[in-house]
Coordinates of C-alpha atoms in Angstrom, one line a residue:
M1 CA -3.8 -1.7 -4.6
K2 CA -7.4 -1.9 -3.7
S3 CA -9.3 -4.8 -5.2
F4 CA -11.9 -2.6 -6.9
T5 CA -10.4 0.5 -8.4
L6 CA -12.7 0.8 -11.4
S7 CA -14.2 3.3 -13.7
A8 CA -17.7 3.5 -12.3
L9 CA -16.5 4.5 -8.8
T10 CA -13.9 6.8 -10.2
A11 CA -16.5 8.6 -12.3
A12 CA -18.8 9.0 -9.3
L13 CA -16.0 10.4 -7.2
A14 CA -14.6 13.0 -9.6
L15 CA -17.1 15.8 -8.9
S16 CA -17.3 14.9 -5.2
A17 CA -13.5 15.2 -5.0
L18 CA -13.6 18.6 -6.5
C19 CA -16.3 19.8 -4.2
S20 CA -14.5 18.3 -1.2
A21 CA -11.2 20.0 -2.2
Q22 CA -13.0 23.3 -2.5
S23 CA -14.9 23.1 0.8
A24 CA -12.4 21.4 3.1
H25 CA -10.5 23.6 5.5
A26 CA -6.9 22.8 4.8
I27 CA -4.8 22.0 7.9
E28 CA -2.2 24.7 8.7
V29 CA 1.2 23.2 8.3
S30 CA 4.0 24.6 10.5
K31 CA 7.7 25.1 9.6
K32 CA 8.5 22.4 12.2
A33 CA 6.3 19.9 10.3
K34 CA 7.8 20.8 7.0
D35 CA 11.3 20.5 8.4
I36 CA 10.6 17.1 9.9
A37 CA 9.2 15.9 6.5
Q38 CA 12.2 17.3 4.6
N39 CA 14.9 16.1 7.0
T40 CA 13.7 12.5 7.7
I41 CA 13.7 9.4 5.5
I42 CA 10.0 8.8 4.6
V43 CA 9.2 5.3 3.7
D44 CA 5.9 4.8 2.0
S45 CA 5.6 1.0 1.6
H46 CA 3.0 0.9 -1.2
I47 CA 2.6 3.2 -4.2
D48 CA 1.2 1.9 -7.4
V49 CA 3.1 4.0 -9.9
P50 CA 4.3 1.1 -12.1
F51 CA 0.8 -0.2 -12.9
R52 CA -0.5 3.4 -13.3
I53 CA 2.1 4.3 -16.0
N54 CA 1.7 0.9 -17.6
K55 CA -2.0 1.7 -18.2
R56 CA -1.4 5.3 -19.2
W57 CA 2.2 6.4 -19.5
E58 CA 3.4 9.6 -18.0
D59 CA 6.9 10.7 -17.2
V60 CA 6.9 10.9 -13.4
T61 CA 10.4 12.3 -13.3
V62 CA 8.6 15.7 -14.0
A63 CA 5.2 17.1 -13.1
T64 CA 2.3 15.0 -14.3
E65 CA -1.3 15.8 -15.0
K66 CA -2.7 12.5 -13.5
G67 CA -2.0 10.3 -10.5
D68 CA -0.8 10.9 -7.0
F69 CA 3.0 10.7 -7.5
D70 CA 5.6 12.5 -9.5
Y71 CA 9.1 14.0 -8.7
P72 CA 8.0 17.6 -7.9
R73 CA 5.3 16.5 -5.6
A74 CA 7.5 13.9 -3.9
K75 CA 10.1 16.5 -3.2
K76 CA 7.5 18.9 -1.9
G77 CA 6.2 16.3 0.5
G78 CA 9.6 15.0 1.6
L79 CA 8.9 11.5 0.3
N80 CA 12.2 9.9 -0.5
A81 CA 11.7 6.1 -0.2
P82 CA 8.5 5.1 -1.9
F83 CA 8.2 1.3 -2.5
M84 CA 7.1 0.9 -6.1
S85 CA 4.3 -1.7 -6.1
I86 CA 4.8 -4.4 -8.8
Y87 CA 1.1 -5.2 -8.9
L88 CA -0.3 -8.2 -10.7
P89 CA -4.0 -8.6 -11.1
A90 CA -5.3 -11.8 -9.5
T91 CA -7.0 -12.9 -12.8
L92 CA -3.5 -13.5 -14.4
E93 CA -3.4 -16.8 -12.5
A94 CA -6.5 -18.0 -14.2
P95 CA -6.3 -21.1 -16.5
G96 CA -4.4 -20.3 -19.6
K97 CA -2.7 -17.3 -18.1
D98 CA 1.0 -16.9 -17.4
Y99 CA 0.7 -16.0 -13.7
G100 CA 1.7 -12.4 -14.5
V101 CA 5.4 -13.3 -15.0
Q102 CA 5.7 -11.2 -18.1
L103 CA 3.9 -8.2 -16.7
A104 CA 6.0 -8.4 -13.5
H105 CA 9.2 -8.0 -15.6
Q106 CA 7.7 -5.2 -17.6
L107 CA 6.7 -3.3 -14.4
I108 CA 10.2 -3.8 -12.9
D109 CA 11.6 -2.6 -16.2
S110 CA 9.5 0.6 -15.8
V111 CA 10.9 1.3 -12.4
E112 CA 14.5 0.9 -13.7
A113 CA 13.6 3.2 -16.6
I114 CA 12.5 5.9 -14.2
A115 CA 15.8 5.8 -12.4
N116 CA 17.8 5.6 -15.6
R117 CA 15.9 8.5 -17.2
A118 CA 16.7 10.7 -14.2
P119 CA 19.7 9.5 -12.3
D120 CA 20.1 12.9 -10.6
K121 CA 16.6 12.4 -9.1
F122 CA 16.0 8.7 -8.6
A123 CA 17.9 5.5 -7.9
V124 CA 16.6 1.9 -7.5
A125 CA 17.2 0.7 -3.9
Y126 CA 18.0 -2.9 -3.1
S127 CA 18.8 -2.6 0.6
T128 CA 18.4 -0.4 3.7
S129 CA 21.9 0.9 3.2
D130 CA 21.0 1.9 -0.4
V131 CA 18.1 4.0 1.0
E132 CA 20.3 5.6 3.6
E133 CA 23.0 6.4 1.0
H134 CA 20.5 7.8 -1.5
F135 CA 19.0 10.0 1.2
K136 CA 22.5 11.5 1.9
K137 CA 22.8 12.2 -1.8
G138 CA 19.4 13.8 -2.1
L139 CA 18.0 11.1 -4.3
I140 CA 14.6 9.5 -4.1
S141 CA 15.0 5.7 -3.6
L142 CA 12.8 3.3 -5.5
P143 CA 12.7 0.0 -3.7
M144 CA 10.2 -2.5 -5.0
G145 CA 7.6 -4.9 -3.5
M146 CA 5.5 -7.4 -5.5
E147 CA 1.7 -7.1 -4.8
N148 CA 0.4 -10.6 -5.4
G149 CA 2.9 -13.5 -5.4
S150 CA 1.4 -15.1 -8.5
P151 CA 4.5 -14.5 -10.7
V152 CA 6.5 -16.8 -8.4
A153 CA 4.5 -19.5 -10.3
G154 CA 5.3 -22.3 -7.9
S155 CA 9.1 -22.0 -8.5
L156 CA 11.7 -21.0 -5.9
D157 CA 14.0 -20.3 -8.8
N158 CA 11.5 -17.6 -9.8
L159 CA 11.6 -16.2 -6.3
K160 CA 15.3 -15.9 -6.5
M161 CA 15.1 -14.3 -10.0
F162 CA 12.7 -11.6 -8.7
Y163 CA 14.9 -11.0 -5.6
D164 CA 17.8 -10.5 -8.0
R165 CA 15.7 -8.0 -9.9
G166 CA 15.0 -6.0 -6.7
I167 CA 11.8 -7.3 -5.2
R168 CA 12.1 -6.9 -1.4
Y169 CA 8.6 -7.8 -0.3
I170 CA 5.9 -10.0 -1.6
T171 CA 2.2 -9.6 -0.8
L172 CA 1.3 -13.3 -0.8
A173 CA -2.1 -13.0 -2.5
H174 CA -4.3 -10.3 -3.8
S175 CA -8.1 -10.2 -4.5
L176 CA -8.4 -13.9 -5.3
S177 CA -6.8 -16.9 -3.7
N178 CA -3.7 -18.0 -5.6
H179 CA -1.3 -21.0 -5.5
I180 CA 0.4 -19.5 -2.4
S181 CA -2.4 -18.3 -0.1
D182 CA -6.1 -17.6 0.4
S183 CA -7.2 -14.1 0.0
S184 CA -9.3 -12.1 2.4
Y185 CA -11.6 -11.0 -0.5
D186 CA -12.2 -14.5 -1.8
L187 CA -15.0 -16.6 -0.3
R188 CA -13.3 -19.7 -1.6
R189 CA -10.8 -20.8 1.0
N190 CA -8.9 -23.3 -1.1
W191 CA -6.0 -23.8 1.3
K192 CA -7.6 -23.0 4.7
G193 CA -4.7 -20.5 4.9
L194 CA -1.4 -21.0 3.1
S195 CA -0.8 -23.7 0.5
P196 CA 1.9 -26.3 1.0
F197 CA 4.0 -24.3 -1.5
G198 CA 3.1 -21.1 0.3
K199 CA 4.5 -22.4 3.6
E200 CA 7.7 -23.4 1.8
L201 CA 7.9 -20.0 0.1
V202 CA 7.8 -18.1 3.4
V203 CA 10.8 -20.1 4.6
E204 CA 12.7 -19.3 1.4
M205 CA 11.7 -15.6 1.5
N206 CA 13.4 -15.5 5.0
K207 CA 16.5 -17.1 3.6
L208 CA 16.8 -14.6 0.7
G209 CA 15.7 -11.4 2.6
V210 CA 12.3 -10.9 1.1
M211 CA 9.8 -9.4 3.5
V212 CA 6.6 -11.4 4.0
D213 CA 3.7 -9.1 3.4
I214 CA 0.4 -10.3 4.9
S215 CA -1.8 -7.5 3.4
H216 CA -4.7 -9.0 1.5
V217 CA -4.4 -12.6 2.9
S218 CA -7.1 -14.4 4.9
D219 CA -6.9 -14.5 8.7
A220 CA -5.9 -18.1 8.6
A221 CA -3.1 -17.4 6.2
F222 CA -1.9 -14.6 8.4
Y223 CA -1.6 -16.7 11.5
Q224 CA 0.1 -19.5 9.6
A225 CA 2.6 -17.0 8.2
M226 CA 3.3 -15.8 11.7
E227 CA 4.0 -19.3 12.9
I228 CA 6.4 -20.0 10.0
T229 CA 8.4 -16.9 9.5
K230 CA 11.7 -16.4 11.3
A231 CA 11.9 -12.8 10.4
P232 CA 9.5 -9.9 11.1
A233 CA 6.6 -9.6 8.7
I234 CA 4.9 -6.5 7.3
A235 CA 1.4 -5.4 6.4
S236 CA 2.4 -3.1 3.5
H237 CA -0.9 -1.3 3.1
S238 CA -3.5 -2.3 5.6
S239 CA -5.7 -0.4 8.2
L240 CA -7.7 -1.5 11.2
R241 CA -10.8 -3.6 11.5
K242 CA -11.8 -1.8 14.7
F243 CA -13.0 1.1 12.5
T244 CA -14.4 -1.1 9.7
P245 CA -16.0 -4.1 11.5
G246 CA -16.3 -7.2 9.3
F247 CA -13.9 -6.0 6.7
E248 CA -11.4 -8.9 6.7
R249 CA -9.0 -7.0 4.4
N250 CA -8.1 -4.9 7.5
M251 CA -6.4 -6.2 10.6
D252 CA -8.1 -6.8 14.0
D253 CA -6.6 -6.1 17.4
K254 CA -5.6 -9.8 17.9
M255 CA -3.7 -9.8 14.6
I256 CA -2.0 -6.5 15.4
K257 CA -0.8 -7.9 18.7
A258 CA 0.5 -11.0 16.9
L259 CA 2.3 -8.9 14.3
A260 CA 3.9 -6.8 17.1
K261 CA 5.0 -10.0 18.9
N262 CA 6.6 -11.0 15.6
G263 CA 8.4 -7.7 15.6
G264 CA 6.7 -6.6 12.4
V265 CA 4.9 -3.4 11.4
I266 CA 1.5 -2.4 10.0
Q267 CA 1.7 0.3 7.4
I268 CA -1.6 2.3 7.4
N269 CA -3.5 2.5 4.1
F270 CA -4.9 6.0 3.4
G271 CA -7.9 5.0 1.2
S272 CA -11.2 6.3 2.5
S273 CA -12.8 2.9 2.3
F274 CA -10.0 1.4 4.4
V275 CA -10.2 3.8 7.2
S276 CA -13.9 4.9 7.3
Q277 CA -17.0 2.7 7.9
E278 CA -19.2 5.5 6.5
T279 CA -17.3 5.2 3.2
R280 CA -17.5 1.4 3.2
D281 CA -21.3 1.7 3.7
W282 CA -21.6 4.1 0.8
Q283 CA -19.7 1.7 -1.5
D284 CA -21.7 -1.3 -0.2
D285 CA -24.9 0.5 -1.1
L286 CA -23.6 1.2 -4.6
S287 CA -22.6 -2.4 -5.0
K288 CA -26.1 -3.5 -4.0
K289 CA -27.6 -1.2 -6.7
F290 CA -25.3 -2.7 -9.3
E291 CA -26.4 -6.2 -8.2
A292 CA -30.1 -5.2 -8.4
A293 CA -29.6 -3.8 -11.9
G294 CA -27.6 -6.9 -13.0
V295 CA -24.5 -4.8 -13.9
K296 CA -20.9 -5.1 -12.9
W297 CA -18.2 -2.6 -12.0
G298 CA -16.9 -1.0 -15.2
D299 CA -20.1 -1.6 -17.3
P300 CA -21.4 1.5 -19.1
K301 CA -24.7 1.3 -17.2
A302 CA -22.7 1.1 -13.9
N303 CA -21.3 4.6 -14.5
E304 CA -24.9 6.0 -14.7
I305 CA -25.9 4.2 -11.6
A306 CA -22.8 5.4 -9.8
E307 CA -23.4 9.0 -10.8
A308 CA -27.0 8.9 -9.6
H309 CA -25.9 7.3 -6.3
R310 CA -23.3 10.1 -5.8
K311 CA -25.9 12.8 -6.5
A312 CA -28.3 11.3 -4.0
K313 CA -25.5 11.1 -1.4
P314 CA -22.1 12.6 -2.0
Y315 CA -19.1 10.3 -1.5
P316 CA -18.1 10.5 2.2
F317 CA -14.4 11.1 2.0
A318 CA -12.4 10.3 5.1
S319 CA -10.1 12.9 6.6
L320 CA -6.6 13.2 7.9
E321 CA -8.1 12.8 11.3
T322 CA -9.6 9.5 10.4
V323 CA -6.1 8.2 9.3
L324 CA -4.6 9.5 12.5
D325 CA -7.2 7.6 14.5
H326 CA -5.8 4.4 13.1
I327 CA -2.2 5.3 14.0
D328 CA -3.4 6.3 17.5
H329 CA -5.1 2.9 18.0
V330 CA -2.0 0.9 17.0
K331 CA 0.2 3.1 19.3
N332 CA -2.2 2.6 22.2
L333 CA -2.7 -1.1 21.6
V334 CA 0.9 -2.3 21.1
G335 CA 3.2 0.8 21.2
I336 CA 4.7 3.3 18.8
D337 CA 7.2 0.8 17.3
Y338 CA 4.8 -1.2 15.1
V339 CA 3.1 1.4 12.9
G340 CA 4.0 3.1 9.7
I341 CA 2.8 4.4 6.3
G342 CA 1.5 2.4 3.3
S343 CA -0.6 5.0 1.6
D344 CA -1.7 3.1 -1.5
F345 CA -1.3 6.3 -3.6
D346 CA -2.1 5.6 -7.2
G347 CA -3.9 2.5 -6.1
V348 CA -7.2 3.7 -4.6
G349 CA -8.3 6.1 -7.3
D350 CA -9.9 9.4 -6.3
S351 CA -11.0 8.0 -2.9
L352 CA -8.1 9.6 -0.9
P353 CA -9.0 11.5 2.3
R354 CA -9.1 15.3 2.6
D355 CA -5.6 16.7 3.3
L356 CA -3.9 13.5 2.1
K357 CA -4.6 13.8 -1.7
D358 CA -1.1 13.0 -3.0
V359 CA 2.5 12.6 -2.1
S360 CA 3.0 16.3 -1.5
Y361 CA 0.8 16.0 1.6
F362 CA 3.2 14.3 4.0
P363 CA 3.8 17.5 6.0
H364 CA 0.0 17.5 6.7
L365 CA 0.4 14.1 8.2
V366 CA 3.3 15.2 10.3
Q367 CA 1.4 18.3 11.4
G368 CA -1.6 16.1 12.4
L369 CA 0.7 14.0 14.5
L370 CA 2.3 17.0 16.2
N371 CA -1.2 18.4 16.9
R372 CA -2.0 15.1 18.7
G373 CA 1.0 15.3 20.9
Y374 CA 3.4 12.9 19.1
T375 CA 7.1 13.7 19.7
E376 CA 9.5 14.2 16.9
Q377 CA 11.1 10.9 17.7
E378 CA 7.8 9.1 17.6
I379 CA 6.9 10.8 14.3
K380 CA 10.2 9.7 12.7
K381 CA 9.5 6.1 13.8
I382 CA 6.2 6.3 11.9
L383 CA 7.7 7.9 8.9
S384 CA 10.4 5.3 8.4
G385 CA 12.1 4.2 11.6
N386 CA 9.8 1.2 12.3
F387 CA 9.8 0.0 8.7
M388 CA 13.6 0.3 8.4
R389 CA 14.1 -1.6 11.6
V390 CA 12.0 -4.5 10.2
W391 CA 13.8 -4.4 6.9
K392 CA 17.2 -4.4 8.6
K393 CA 16.1 -7.4 10.7
V394 CA 14.9 -9.3 7.6
E395 CA 18.3 -8.6 6.0
A396 CA 20.1 -9.9 9.2
V397 CA 17.9 -13.0 9.4
A398 CA 18.7 -13.8 5.7
A399 CA 22.4 -13.4 6.4
S400 CA 22.2 -15.7 9.4
M401 CA 20.3 -18.4 7.4

């Protein structure tokens, strides 16, 4: 989930999104692209359904009015292994808070409820073999990753508890530094990377079979995690700093090379502000207007400022081609084996690119890759092969430790 998915920006985007949808020339999707999407395991390593339905409940086992994910759209897109993000706001680790432990359990409960409510459609997945077995049965797997390790709350016993409940990756920090790691968004670098407990936690995650997710962490924390981990790591929903210079939340070429050397995988985030510098500039200009007016994201006055900003310059949505540029760059830099999909659906509001507006659009992504000359084998690696390789290796390392 993006650090700032707030009402002012969402309000400003609503009309822009409608205009964009009406004016965009939809990509023509071939039967081959549809067949690849339907006949391949598609792992999307980051979808924020649990937090979305916790804020405003909808039954995603049937068609929904809101959001980017529900069963009919997932089936249409061929998505069959979406990681449900157990997202905990960074502020839950503030003094007097419970580190998000209670909310984490509630969100995990909500994923289990989806599967229990529609066992003919969904099943919680705890392993790579579960994903493969569910695929054979025509079920959509629901593996889980924890976005923000705060609920570990300094306890390796808690880590084991969450593993037993199904958590298979942990994003070490989110938008603020926590007791595990510094955050790329937080100017305060409390630990100069990982905390002493964070370093211990990475080792224990290896032992249990919990993937180490370096999305959101500071550069220093990333390199320390690379030094410590005995298993491949993931970036569950990150994009490339090459296209967004200065945006530490994304990964630079040196980091991508280090992740590839580790055997890991970067899962490309679809959010417009993650893949397009033009979009980042638009949002930065809006933030400056908020600062000048003395308002914050979410304030009533902020909505007015955001709407005026949008009228002066419509929101510059990224496109499918922009996302493909990020995939191309990883392939050209380190090879096809180290890139996958971490869309951040339901986590980036209305800022999704043209032709990638919800989970029904995966055939568009496949067609875009075909149009750029990717082979079917390469496309299947991007859709799931690379991530499943990493996850299997993490399972094997845990078994050996």
